[in-house]
Amino acid sequence: MPRPSLLASVLAAGLCLPLPLAAPAWAQSQQAMALRQEMGYVPYTPPAAFLDGFFIADEAKPAFLFGPVADFVAKRGCPVTWLVEEGERSRLTNRDAANPLFEYTLALEEDCPTGVTHYVFVDQSAMNPKQWLEWRRQFHKNKAEPEYADAVARLGKAVADGFPVSGELRFVLRDGNLEAASPQAVLPTALACPPRYDCDAGKALP
């Protein structure tokens, strides 16, 4: 079972969390509540810009856009709740308002009788693709341009074509364990989320 230290290492990119709104606090199962306590999660309501936008599933080489996020949530077969880490939520309360560009992690908890799944997203709805790259320069320095320039061009084309990009599905936890498969590989089949935009071809899909 991963501990907060493992989650912190996976997500170590200087991410921070925005001020939360009210959200349902119930959990269907004891396992879900135990995992929330173990990983420091608390209920959270994401902004509409994140829920209404589309998301990628590979930061460096996004092949497709999926979503919108709200559609992905609606297609889950069991009760769901949005969560964030409590410490990150508290830290953001005192963030520097002079720096409006930020991204933060949040998790969609799906609580099924067969187990608990956390879909760990990054909300990037506060940034356009150019700002997205500028944000990464803080952490990747001179490696940011060669690593992400192609992704920025792809996302910029998608936005121009009417597909606002609001975030990324970074990884999936099953009963607290990291899923080995890439989210980009399993979204169309195992997660019942067909792609909506082909980033390679630069065009919408049926």
JSON list of C-alpha atoms in Angstrom, two decimals:
[
{"chain": "A", "resi": 1, "resn": "MET", "atom": "CA", "xyz": [0.00, 0.00, 0.00]},
{"chain": "A", "resi": 2, "resn": "PRO", "atom": "CA", "xyz": [1.50, 3.40, -0.91]},
{"chain": "A", "resi": 3, "resn": "ARG", "atom": "CA", "xyz": [1.94, 6.02, 1.78]},
{"chain": "A", "resi": 4, "resn": "PRO", "atom": "CA", "xyz": [1.78, 9.81, 1.39]},
{"chain": "A", "resi": 5, "resn": "SER", "atom": "CA", "xyz": [5.53, 9.75, 0.86]},
{"chain": "A", "resi": 6, "resn": "LEU", "atom": "CA", "xyz": [5.08, 7.61, -2.26]},
{"chain": "A", "resi": 7, "resn": "LEU", "atom": "CA", "xyz": [2.38, 9.89, -3.61]},
{"chain": "A", "resi": 8, "resn": "ALA", "atom": "CA", "xyz": [4.59, 12.88, -2.93]},
{"chain": "A", "resi": 9, "resn": "SER", "atom": "CA", "xyz": [7.46, 11.32, -4.85]},
{"chain": "A", "resi": 10, "resn": "VAL", "atom": "CA", "xyz": [5.26, 10.47, -7.84]},
{"chain": "A", "resi": 11, "resn": "LEU", "atom": "CA", "xyz": [3.80, 13.96, -7.91]},
{"chain": "A", "resi": 12, "resn": "ALA", "atom": "CA", "xyz": [6.98, 15.88, -6.99]},
{"chain": "A", "resi": 13, "resn": "ALA", "atom": "CA", "xyz": [6.77, 18.68, -9.51]},
{"chain": "A", "resi": 14, "resn": "GLY", "atom": "CA", "xyz": [6.12, 21.64, -7.26]},
{"chain": "A", "resi": 15, "resn": "LEU", "atom": "CA", "xyz": [2.37, 21.21, -7.54]},
{"chain": "A", "resi": 16, "resn": "CYS", "atom": "CA", "xyz": [0.00, 23.17, -5.31]},
{"chain": "A", "resi": 17, "resn": "LEU", "atom": "CA", "xyz": [-3.72, 23.19, -4.63]},
{"chain": "A", "resi": 18, "resn": "PRO", "atom": "CA", "xyz": [-6.40, 25.88, -5.07]},
{"chain": "A", "resi": 19, "resn": "LEU", "atom": "CA", "xyz": [-8.84, 26.95, -2.42]},
{"chain": "A", "resi": 20, "resn": "PRO", "atom": "CA", "xyz": [-11.61, 24.30, -2.23]},
{"chain": "A", "resi": 21, "resn": "LEU", "atom": "CA", "xyz": [-15.35, 24.70, -2.32]},
{"chain": "A", "resi": 22, "resn": "ALA", "atom": "CA", "xyz": [-17.93, 22.61, -0.52]},
{"chain": "A", "resi": 23, "resn": "ALA", "atom": "CA", "xyz": [-18.28, 18.95, -1.56]},
{"chain": "A", "resi": 24, "resn": "PRO", "atom": "CA", "xyz": [-19.99, 15.78, -0.28]},
{"chain": "A", "resi": 25, "resn": "ALA", "atom": "CA", "xyz": [-18.00, 14.17, 2.54]},
{"chain": "A", "resi": 26, "resn": "TRP", "atom": "CA", "xyz": [-19.52, 10.70, 2.65]},
{"chain": "A", "resi": 27, "resn": "ALA", "atom": "CA", "xyz": [-17.82, 7.50, 1.58]},
{"chain": "A", "resi": 28, "resn": "GLN", "atom": "CA", "xyz": [-19.68, 4.30, 0.81]},
{"chain": "A", "resi": 29, "resn": "SER", "atom": "CA", "xyz": [-17.19, 1.86, 2.30]},
{"chain": "A", "resi": 30, "resn": "GLN", "atom": "CA", "xyz": [-14.85, 1.53, 5.24]},
{"chain": "A", "resi": 31, "resn": "GLN", "atom": "CA", "xyz": [-12.02, 0.88, 2.77]},
{"chain": "A", "resi": 32, "resn": "ALA", "atom": "CA", "xyz": [-12.59, 4.22, 1.04]},
{"chain": "A", "resi": 33, "resn": "MET", "atom": "CA", "xyz": [-12.61, 6.07, 4.33]},
{"chain": "A", "resi": 34, "resn": "ALA", "atom": "CA", "xyz": [-9.47, 4.25, 5.49]},
{"chain": "A", "resi": 35, "resn": "LEU", "atom": "CA", "xyz": [-7.64, 5.18, 2.27]},
{"chain": "A", "resi": 36, "resn": "ARG", "atom": "CA", "xyz": [-8.71, 8.80, 2.63]},
{"chain": "A", "resi": 37, "resn": "GLN", "atom": "CA", "xyz": [-7.23, 8.89, 6.12]},
{"chain": "A", "resi": 38, "resn": "GLU", "atom": "CA", "xyz": [-4.05, 7.08, 5.06]},
{"chain": "A", "resi": 39, "resn": "MET", "atom": "CA", "xyz": [-3.36, 9.39, 2.12]},
{"chain": "A", "resi": 40, "resn": "GLY", "atom": "CA", "xyz": [-4.57, 12.58, 3.79]},
{"chain": "A", "resi": 41, "resn": "TYR", "atom": "CA", "xyz": [-7.45, 13.18, 1.38]},
{"chain": "A", "resi": 42, "resn": "VAL", "atom": "CA", "xyz": [-10.40, 15.47, 2.05]},
{"chain": "A", "resi": 43, "resn": "PRO", "atom": "CA", "xyz": [-13.49, 16.18, -0.12]},
{"chain": "A", "resi": 44, "resn": "TYR", "atom": "CA", "xyz": [-13.24, 18.96, -2.68]},
{"chain": "A", "resi": 45, "resn": "THR", "atom": "CA", "xyz": [-15.24, 20.56, -5.49]},
{"chain": "A", "resi": 46, "resn": "PRO", "atom": "CA", "xyz": [-13.17, 21.33, -8.64]},
{"chain": "A", "resi": 47, "resn": "PRO", "atom": "CA", "xyz": [-13.78, 24.54, -10.60]},
{"chain": "A", "resi": 48, "resn": "ALA", "atom": "CA", "xyz": [-16.17, 24.46, -13.53]},
{"chain": "A", "resi": 49, "resn": "ALA", "atom": "CA", "xyz": [-13.35, 25.31, -15.95]},
{"chain": "A", "resi": 50, "resn": "PHE", "atom": "CA", "xyz": [-11.63, 22.04, -15.05]},
{"chain": "A", "resi": 51, "resn": "LEU", "atom": "CA", "xyz": [-14.78, 19.91, -15.26]},
{"chain": "A", "resi": 52, "resn": "ASP", "atom": "CA", "xyz": [-15.89, 21.44, -18.56]},
{"chain": "A", "resi": 53, "resn": "GLY", "atom": "CA", "xyz": [-12.51, 21.04, -20.28]},
{"chain": "A", "resi": 54, "resn": "PHE", "atom": "CA", "xyz": [-10.76, 18.13, -21.95]},
{"chain": "A", "resi": 55, "resn": "PHE", "atom": "CA", "xyz": [-7.76, 16.30, -20.54]},
{"chain": "A", "resi": 56, "resn": "ILE", "atom": "CA", "xyz": [-4.60, 14.59, -21.73]},
{"chain": "A", "resi": 57, "resn": "ALA", "atom": "CA", "xyz": [-3.16, 11.38, -20.29]},
{"chain": "A", "resi": 58, "resn": "ASP", "atom": "CA", "xyz": [0.54, 11.78, -21.13]},
{"chain": "A", "resi": 59, "resn": "GLU", "atom": "CA", "xyz": [2.28, 15.03, -20.24]},
{"chain": "A", "resi": 60, "resn": "ALA", "atom": "CA", "xyz": [5.25, 14.83, -22.64]},
{"chain": "A", "resi": 61, "resn": "LYS", "atom": "CA", "xyz": [3.60, 13.05, -25.60]},
{"chain": "A", "resi": 62, "resn": "PRO", "atom": "CA", "xyz": [-0.17, 13.61, -25.55]},
{"chain": "A", "resi": 63, "resn": "ALA", "atom": "CA", "xyz": [-1.63, 11.56, -28.38]},
{"chain": "A", "resi": 64, "resn": "PHE", "atom": "CA", "xyz": [-5.28, 12.37, -27.65]},
{"chain": "A", "resi": 65, "resn": "LEU", "atom": "CA", "xyz": [-7.65, 14.59, -25.71]},
{"chain": "A", "resi": 66, "resn": "PHE", "atom": "CA", "xyz": [-10.30, 12.82, -23.65]},
{"chain": "A", "resi": 67, "resn": "GLY", "atom": "CA", "xyz": [-13.38, 14.09, -21.88]},
{"chain": "A", "resi": 68, "resn": "PRO", "atom": "CA", "xyz": [-14.71, 16.51, -20.99]},
{"chain": "A", "resi": 69, "resn": "VAL", "atom": "CA", "xyz": [-13.76, 15.72, -17.40]},
{"chain": "A", "resi": 70, "resn": "ALA", "atom": "CA", "xyz": [-17.41, 15.91, -16.32]},
{"chain": "A", "resi": 71, "resn": "ASP", "atom": "CA", "xyz": [-18.31, 13.25, -18.89]},
{"chain": "A", "resi": 72, "resn": "PHE", "atom": "CA", "xyz": [-15.59, 10.95, -17.57]},
{"chain": "A", "resi": 73, "resn": "VAL", "atom": "CA", "xyz": [-17.00, 11.39, -14.06]},
{"chain": "A", "resi": 74, "resn": "ALA", "atom": "CA", "xyz": [-20.56, 10.72, -15.22]},
{"chain": "A", "resi": 75, "resn": "LYS", "atom": "CA", "xyz": [-19.54, 7.42, -16.83]},
{"chain": "A", "resi": 76, "resn": "ARG", "atom": "CA", "xyz": [-18.14, 5.92, -13.62]},
{"chain": "A", "resi": 77, "resn": "GLY", "atom": "CA", "xyz": [-20.22, 2.95, -12.49]},
{"chain": "A", "resi": 78, "resn": "CYS", "atom": "CA", "xyz": [-19.93, 3.48, -8.72]},
{"chain": "A", "resi": 79, "resn": "PRO", "atom": "CA", "xyz": [-20.25, 6.43, -6.30]},
{"chain": "A", "resi": 80, "resn": "VAL", "atom": "CA", "xyz": [-17.55, 9.06, -6.86]},
{"chain": "A", "resi": 81, "resn": "THR", "atom": "CA", "xyz": [-16.11, 11.91, -4.79]},
{"chain": "A", "resi": 82, "resn": "TRP", "atom": "CA", "xyz": [-13.46, 14.50, -5.66]},
{"chain": "A", "resi": 83, "resn": "LEU", "atom": "CA", "xyz": [-10.62, 14.69, -3.13]},
{"chain": "A", "resi": 84, "resn": "VAL", "atom": "CA", "xyz": [-7.42, 16.66, -2.48]},
{"chain": "A", "resi": 85, "resn": "GLU", "atom": "CA", "xyz": [-4.63, 16.23, 0.04]},
{"chain": "A", "resi": 86, "resn": "GLU", "atom": "CA", "xyz": [-5.46, 18.15, 3.19]},
{"chain": "A", "resi": 87, "resn": "GLY", "atom": "CA", "xyz": [-1.95, 19.54, 3.66]},
{"chain": "A", "resi": 88, "resn": "GLU", "atom": "CA", "xyz": [-1.87, 20.92, 0.12]},
{"chain": "A", "resi": 89, "resn": "ARG", "atom": "CA", "xyz": [-5.25, 22.54, 0.57]},
{"chain": "A", "resi": 90, "resn": "SER", "atom": "CA", "xyz": [-4.06, 24.28, 3.71]},
{"chain": "A", "resi": 91, "resn": "ARG", "atom": "CA", "xyz": [-0.85, 25.40, 2.05]},
{"chain": "A", "resi": 92, "resn": "LEU", "atom": "CA", "xyz": [-2.67, 27.01, -0.85]},
{"chain": "A", "resi": 93, "resn": "THR", "atom": "CA", "xyz": [-4.71, 29.18, 1.48]},
{"chain": "A", "resi": 94, "resn": "ASN", "atom": "CA", "xyz": [-1.56, 31.26, 2.01]},
{"chain": "A", "resi": 95, "resn": "ARG", "atom": "CA", "xyz": [-0.26, 31.18, -1.56]},
{"chain": "A", "resi": 96, "resn": "ASP", "atom": "CA", "xyz": [1.06, 34.32, -3.23]},
{"chain": "A", "resi": 97, "resn": "ALA", "atom": "CA", "xyz": [-1.88, 35.92, -5.02]},
{"chain": "A", "resi": 98, "resn": "ALA", "atom": "CA", "xyz": [0.58, 37.81, -7.24]},
{"chain": "A", "resi": 99, "resn": "ASN", "atom": "CA", "xyz": [1.42, 34.53, -9.02]},
{"chain": "A", "resi": 100, "resn": "PRO", "atom": "CA", "xyz": [-1.85, 33.38, -10.61]},
{"chain": "A", "resi": 101, "resn": "LEU", "atom": "CA", "xyz": [-0.30, 30.54, -12.63]},
{"chain": "A", "resi": 102, "resn": "PHE", "atom": "CA", "xyz": [-0.51, 27.25, -10.86]},
{"chain": "A", "resi": 103, "resn": "GLU", "atom": "CA", "xyz": [-1.53, 23.65, -11.22]},
{"chain": "A", "resi": 104, "resn": "TYR", "atom": "CA", "xyz": [-2.50, 21.21, -8.50]},
{"chain": "A", "resi": 105, "resn": "THR", "atom": "CA", "xyz": [-3.37, 17.56, -8.03]},
{"chain": "A", "resi": 106, "resn": "LEU", "atom": "CA", "xyz": [-6.76, 16.16, -7.16]},
{"chain": "A", "resi": 107, "resn": "ALA", "atom": "CA", "xyz": [-8.20, 12.66, -7.14]},
{"chain": "A", "resi": 108, "resn": "LEU", "atom": "CA", "xyz": [-11.54, 11.25, -8.23]},
{"chain": "A", "resi": 109, "resn": "GLU", "atom": "CA", "xyz": [-12.43, 8.46, -5.81]},
{"chain": "A", "resi": 110, "resn": "GLU", "atom": "CA", "xyz": [-14.60, 5.69, -7.25]},
{"chain": "A", "resi": 111, "resn": "ASP", "atom": "CA", "xyz": [-15.90, 3.50, -4.44]},
{"chain": "A", "resi": 112, "resn": "CYS", "atom": "CA", "xyz": [-17.06, 0.10, -5.75]},
{"chain": "A", "resi": 113, "resn": "PRO", "atom": "CA", "xyz": [-17.92, -3.12, -3.87]},
{"chain": "A", "resi": 114, "resn": "THR", "atom": "CA", "xyz": [-14.93, -4.73, -5.60]},
{"chain": "A", "resi": 115, "resn": "GLY", "atom": "CA", "xyz": [-12.47, -2.03, -4.49]},
{"chain": "A", "resi": 116, "resn": "VAL", "atom": "CA", "xyz": [-11.57, 1.65, -4.47]},
{"chain": "A", "resi": 117, "resn": "THR", "atom": "CA", "xyz": [-10.01, 3.44, -7.43]},
{"chain": "A", "resi": 118, "resn": "HIS", "atom": "CA", "xyz": [-8.40, 6.89, -7.37]},
{"chain": "A", "resi": 119, "resn": "TYR", "atom": "CA", "xyz": [-7.99, 8.66, -10.71]},
{"chain": "A", "resi": 120, "resn": "VAL", "atom": "CA", "xyz": [-5.28, 11.22, -9.97]},
{"chain": "A", "resi": 121, "resn": "PHE", "atom": "CA", "xyz": [-5.64, 14.35, -12.12]},
{"chain": "A", "resi": 122, "resn": "VAL", "atom": "CA", "xyz": [-3.74, 17.60, -12.45]},
{"chain": "A", "resi": 123, "resn": "ASP", "atom": "CA", "xyz": [-5.99, 20.64, -12.84]},
{"chain": "A", "resi": 124, "resn": "GLN", "atom": "CA", "xyz": [-4.33, 23.03, -15.30]},
{"chain": "A", "resi": 125, "resn": "SER", "atom": "CA", "xyz": [-7.44, 25.03, -16.18]},
{"chain": "A", "resi": 126, "resn": "ALA", "atom": "CA", "xyz": [-5.88, 28.30, -14.97]},
{"chain": "A", "resi": 127, "resn": "MET", "atom": "CA", "xyz": [-3.25, 28.22, -17.73]},
{"chain": "A", "resi": 128, "resn": "ASN", "atom": "CA", "xyz": [-3.13, 28.38, -21.50]},
{"chain": "A", "resi": 129, "resn": "PRO", "atom": "CA", "xyz": [-0.55, 26.17, -23.32]},
{"chain": "A", "resi": 130, "resn": "LYS", "atom": "CA", "xyz": [2.11, 28.91, -23.36]},
{"chain": "A", "resi": 131, "resn": "GLN", "atom": "CA", "xyz": [1.71, 29.49, -19.63]},
{"chain": "A", "resi": 132, "resn": "TRP", "atom": "CA", "xyz": [1.75, 25.71, -19.13]},
{"chain": "A", "resi": 133, "resn": "LEU", "atom": "CA", "xyz": [5.26, 25.64, -20.61]},
{"chain": "A", "resi": 134, "resn": "GLU", "atom": "CA", "xyz": [6.38, 28.66, -18.59]},
{"chain": "A", "resi": 135, "resn": "TRP", "atom": "CA", "xyz": [5.22, 26.89, -15.42]},
{"chain": "A", "resi": 136, "resn": "ARG", "atom": "CA", "xyz": [7.34, 23.87, -16.29]},
{"chain": "A", "resi": 137, "resn": "ARG", "atom": "CA", "xyz": [10.45, 25.99, -16.76]},
{"chain": "A", "resi": 138, "resn": "GLN", "atom": "CA", "xyz": [10.42, 26.58, -13.01]},
{"chain": "A", "resi": 139, "resn": "PHE", "atom": "CA", "xyz": [11.07, 22.88, -12.45]},
{"chain": "A", "resi": 140, "resn": "HIS", "atom": "CA", "xyz": [12.75, 21.62, -15.64]},
{"chain": "A", "resi": 141, "resn": "LYS", "atom": "CA", "xyz": [14.87, 24.71, -16.45]},
{"chain": "A", "resi": 142, "resn": "ASN", "atom": "CA", "xyz": [16.53, 24.44, -19.89]},
{"chain": "A", "resi": 143, "resn": "LYS", "atom": "CA", "xyz": [15.09, 20.96, -20.41]},
{"chain": "A", "resi": 144, "resn": "ALA", "atom": "CA", "xyz": [11.53, 22.29, -20.53]},
{"chain": "A", "resi": 145, "resn": "GLU", "atom": "CA", "xyz": [11.62, 23.55, -24.12]},
{"chain": "A", "resi": 146, "resn": "PRO", "atom": "CA", "xyz": [12.97, 20.39, -25.82]},
{"chain": "A", "resi": 147, "resn": "GLU", "atom": "CA", "xyz": [10.83, 18.10, -23.68]},
{"chain": "A", "resi": 148, "resn": "TYR", "atom": "CA", "xyz": [7.51, 19.92, -23.89]},
{"chain": "A", "resi": 149, "resn": "ALA", "atom": "CA", "xyz": [7.60, 22.19, -26.95]},
{"chain": "A", "resi": 150, "resn": "ASP", "atom": "CA", "xyz": [5.89, 19.61, -29.17]},
{"chain": "A", "resi": 151, "resn": "ALA", "atom": "CA", "xyz": [3.20, 18.99, -26.55]},
{"chain": "A", "resi": 152, "resn": "VAL", "atom": "CA", "xyz": [2.56, 22.74, -26.28]},
{"chain": "A", "resi": 153, "resn": "ALA", "atom": "CA", "xyz": [2.13, 23.02, -30.05]},
{"chain": "A", "resi": 154, "resn": "ARG", "atom": "CA", "xyz": [-0.34, 20.13, -30.02]},
{"chain": "A", "resi": 155, "resn": "LEU", "atom": "CA", "xyz": [-2.34, 21.59, -27.15]},
{"chain": "A", "resi": 156, "resn": "GLY", "atom": "CA", "xyz": [-2.36, 25.02, -28.75]},
{"chain": "A", "resi": 157, "resn": "LYS", "atom": "CA", "xyz": [-3.81, 23.54, -31.95]},
{"chain": "A", "resi": 158, "resn": "ALA", "atom": "CA", "xyz": [-6.50, 21.70, -29.95]},
{"chain": "A", "resi": 159, "resn": "VAL", "atom": "CA", "xyz": [-7.50, 24.89, -28.12]},
{"chain": "A", "resi": 160, "resn": "ALA", "atom": "CA", "xyz": [-7.69, 26.78, -31.43]},
{"chain": "A", "resi": 161, "resn": "ASP", "atom": "CA", "xyz": [-9.97, 24.01, -32.74]},
{"chain": "A", "resi": 162, "resn": "GLY", "atom": "CA", "xyz": [-12.39, 24.48, -29.87]},
{"chain": "A", "resi": 163, "resn": "PHE", "atom": "CA", "xyz": [-11.11, 21.87, -27.41]},
{"chain": "A", "resi": 164, "resn": "PRO", "atom": "CA", "xyz": [-10.11, 23.65, -24.18]},
{"chain": "A", "resi": 165, "resn": "VAL", "atom": "CA", "xyz": [-7.47, 21.66, -22.32]},
{"chain": "A", "resi": 166, "resn": "SER", "atom": "CA", "xyz": [-8.06, 21.80, -18.58]},
{"chain": "A", "resi": 167, "resn": "GLY", "atom": "CA", "xyz": [-5.87, 19.05, -17.15]},
{"chain": "A", "resi": 168, "resn": "GLU", "atom": "CA", "xyz": [-4.19, 15.69, -17.22]},
{"chain": "A", "resi": 169, "resn": "LEU", "atom": "CA", "xyz": [-5.00, 12.25, -15.86]},
{"chain": "A", "resi": 170, "resn": "ARG", "atom": "CA", "xyz": [-1.56, 11.46, -14.44]},
{"chain": "A", "resi": 171, "resn": "PHE", "atom": "CA", "xyz": [-2.00, 7.99, -12.93]},
{"chain": "A", "resi": 172, "resn": "VAL", "atom": "CA", "xyz": [-4.48, 5.58, -11.36]},
{"chain": "A", "resi": 173, "resn": "LEU", "atom": "CA", "xyz": [-4.44, 3.92, -7.94]},
{"chain": "A", "resi": 174, "resn": "ARG", "atom": "CA", "xyz": [-6.27, 0.63, -7.35]},
{"chain": "A", "resi": 175, "resn": "ASP", "atom": "CA", "xyz": [-6.92, 0.02, -3.64]},
{"chain": "A", "resi": 176, "resn": "GLY", "atom": "CA", "xyz": [-4.01, 2.34, -2.94]},
{"chain": "A", "resi": 177, "resn": "ASN", "atom": "CA", "xyz": [-1.60, 0.63, -5.34]},
{"chain": "A", "resi": 178, "resn": "LEU", "atom": "CA", "xyz": [-0.18, 2.32, -8.42]},
{"chain": "A", "resi": 179, "resn": "GLU", "atom": "CA", "xyz": [-1.60, 0.96, -11.69]},
{"chain": "A", "resi": 180, "resn": "ALA", "atom": "CA", "xyz": [1.30, 0.04, -13.98]},
{"chain": "A", "resi": 181, "resn": "ALA", "atom": "CA", "xyz": [-0.51, 0.70, -17.26]},
{"chain": "A", "resi": 182, "resn": "SER", "atom": "CA", "xyz": [-0.40, 4.17, -18.79]},
{"chain": "A", "resi": 183, "resn": "PRO", "atom": "CA", "xyz": [-3.72, 6.03, -18.48]},
{"chain": "A", "resi": 184, "resn": "GLN", "atom": "CA", "xyz": [-3.43, 7.01, -22.16]},
{"chain": "A", "resi": 185, "resn": "ALA", "atom": "CA", "xyz": [-3.33, 3.32, -23.09]},
{"chain": "A", "resi": 186, "resn": "VAL", "atom": "CA", "xyz": [-6.27, 2.16, -20.98]},
{"chain": "A", "resi": 187, "resn": "LEU", "atom": "CA", "xyz": [-8.69, 5.10, -21.22]},
{"chain": "A", "resi": 188, "resn": "PRO", "atom": "CA", "xyz": [-10.40, 4.06, -24.50]},
{"chain": "A", "resi": 189, "resn": "THR", "atom": "CA", "xyz": [-11.06, 0.47, -23.37]},
{"chain": "A", "resi": 190, "resn": "ALA", "atom": "CA", "xyz": [-10.71, -0.34, -19.68]},
{"chain": "A", "resi": 191, "resn": "LEU", "atom": "CA", "xyz": [-11.97, 3.08, -18.56]},
{"chain": "A", "resi": 192, "resn": "ALA", "atom": "CA", "xyz": [-14.69, 3.48, -21.22]},
{"chain": "A", "resi": 193, "resn": "CYS", "atom": "CA", "xyz": [-13.45, 6.88, -22.31]},
{"chain": "A", "resi": 194, "resn": "PRO", "atom": "CA", "xyz": [-12.93, 7.17, -26.08]},
{"chain": "A", "resi": 195, "resn": "PRO", "atom": "CA", "xyz": [-10.63, 9.95, -27.32]},
{"chain": "A", "resi": 196, "resn": "ARG", "atom": "CA", "xyz": [-12.28, 13.12, -28.59]},
{"chain": "A", "resi": 197, "resn": "TYR", "atom": "CA", "xyz": [-9.36, 14.81, -30.35]},
{"chain": "A", "resi": 198, "resn": "ASP", "atom": "CA", "xyz": [-6.35, 13.36, -32.18]},
{"chain": "A", "resi": 199, "resn": "CYS", "atom": "CA", "xyz": [-3.32, 15.43, -31.16]},
{"chain": "A", "resi": 200, "resn": "ASP", "atom": "CA", "xyz": [-1.07, 13.71, -33.75]},
{"chain": "A", "resi": 201, "resn": "ALA", "atom": "CA", "xyz": [-3.38, 14.53, -36.66]},
{"chain": "A", "resi": 202, "resn": "GLY", "atom": "CA", "xyz": [-4.62, 17.81, -35.15]},
{"chain": "A", "resi": 203, "resn": "LYS", "atom": "CA", "xyz": [-8.30, 17.10, -35.66]},
{"chain": "A", "resi": 204, "resn": "ALA", "atom": "CA", "xyz": [-11.48, 16.15, -33.81]},
{"chain": "A", "resi": 205, "resn": "LEU", "atom": "CA", "xyz": [-12.60, 12.54, -33.72]},
{"chain": "A", "resi": 206, "resn": "PRO", "atom": "CA", "xyz": [-16.19, 11.35, -34.25]}
]
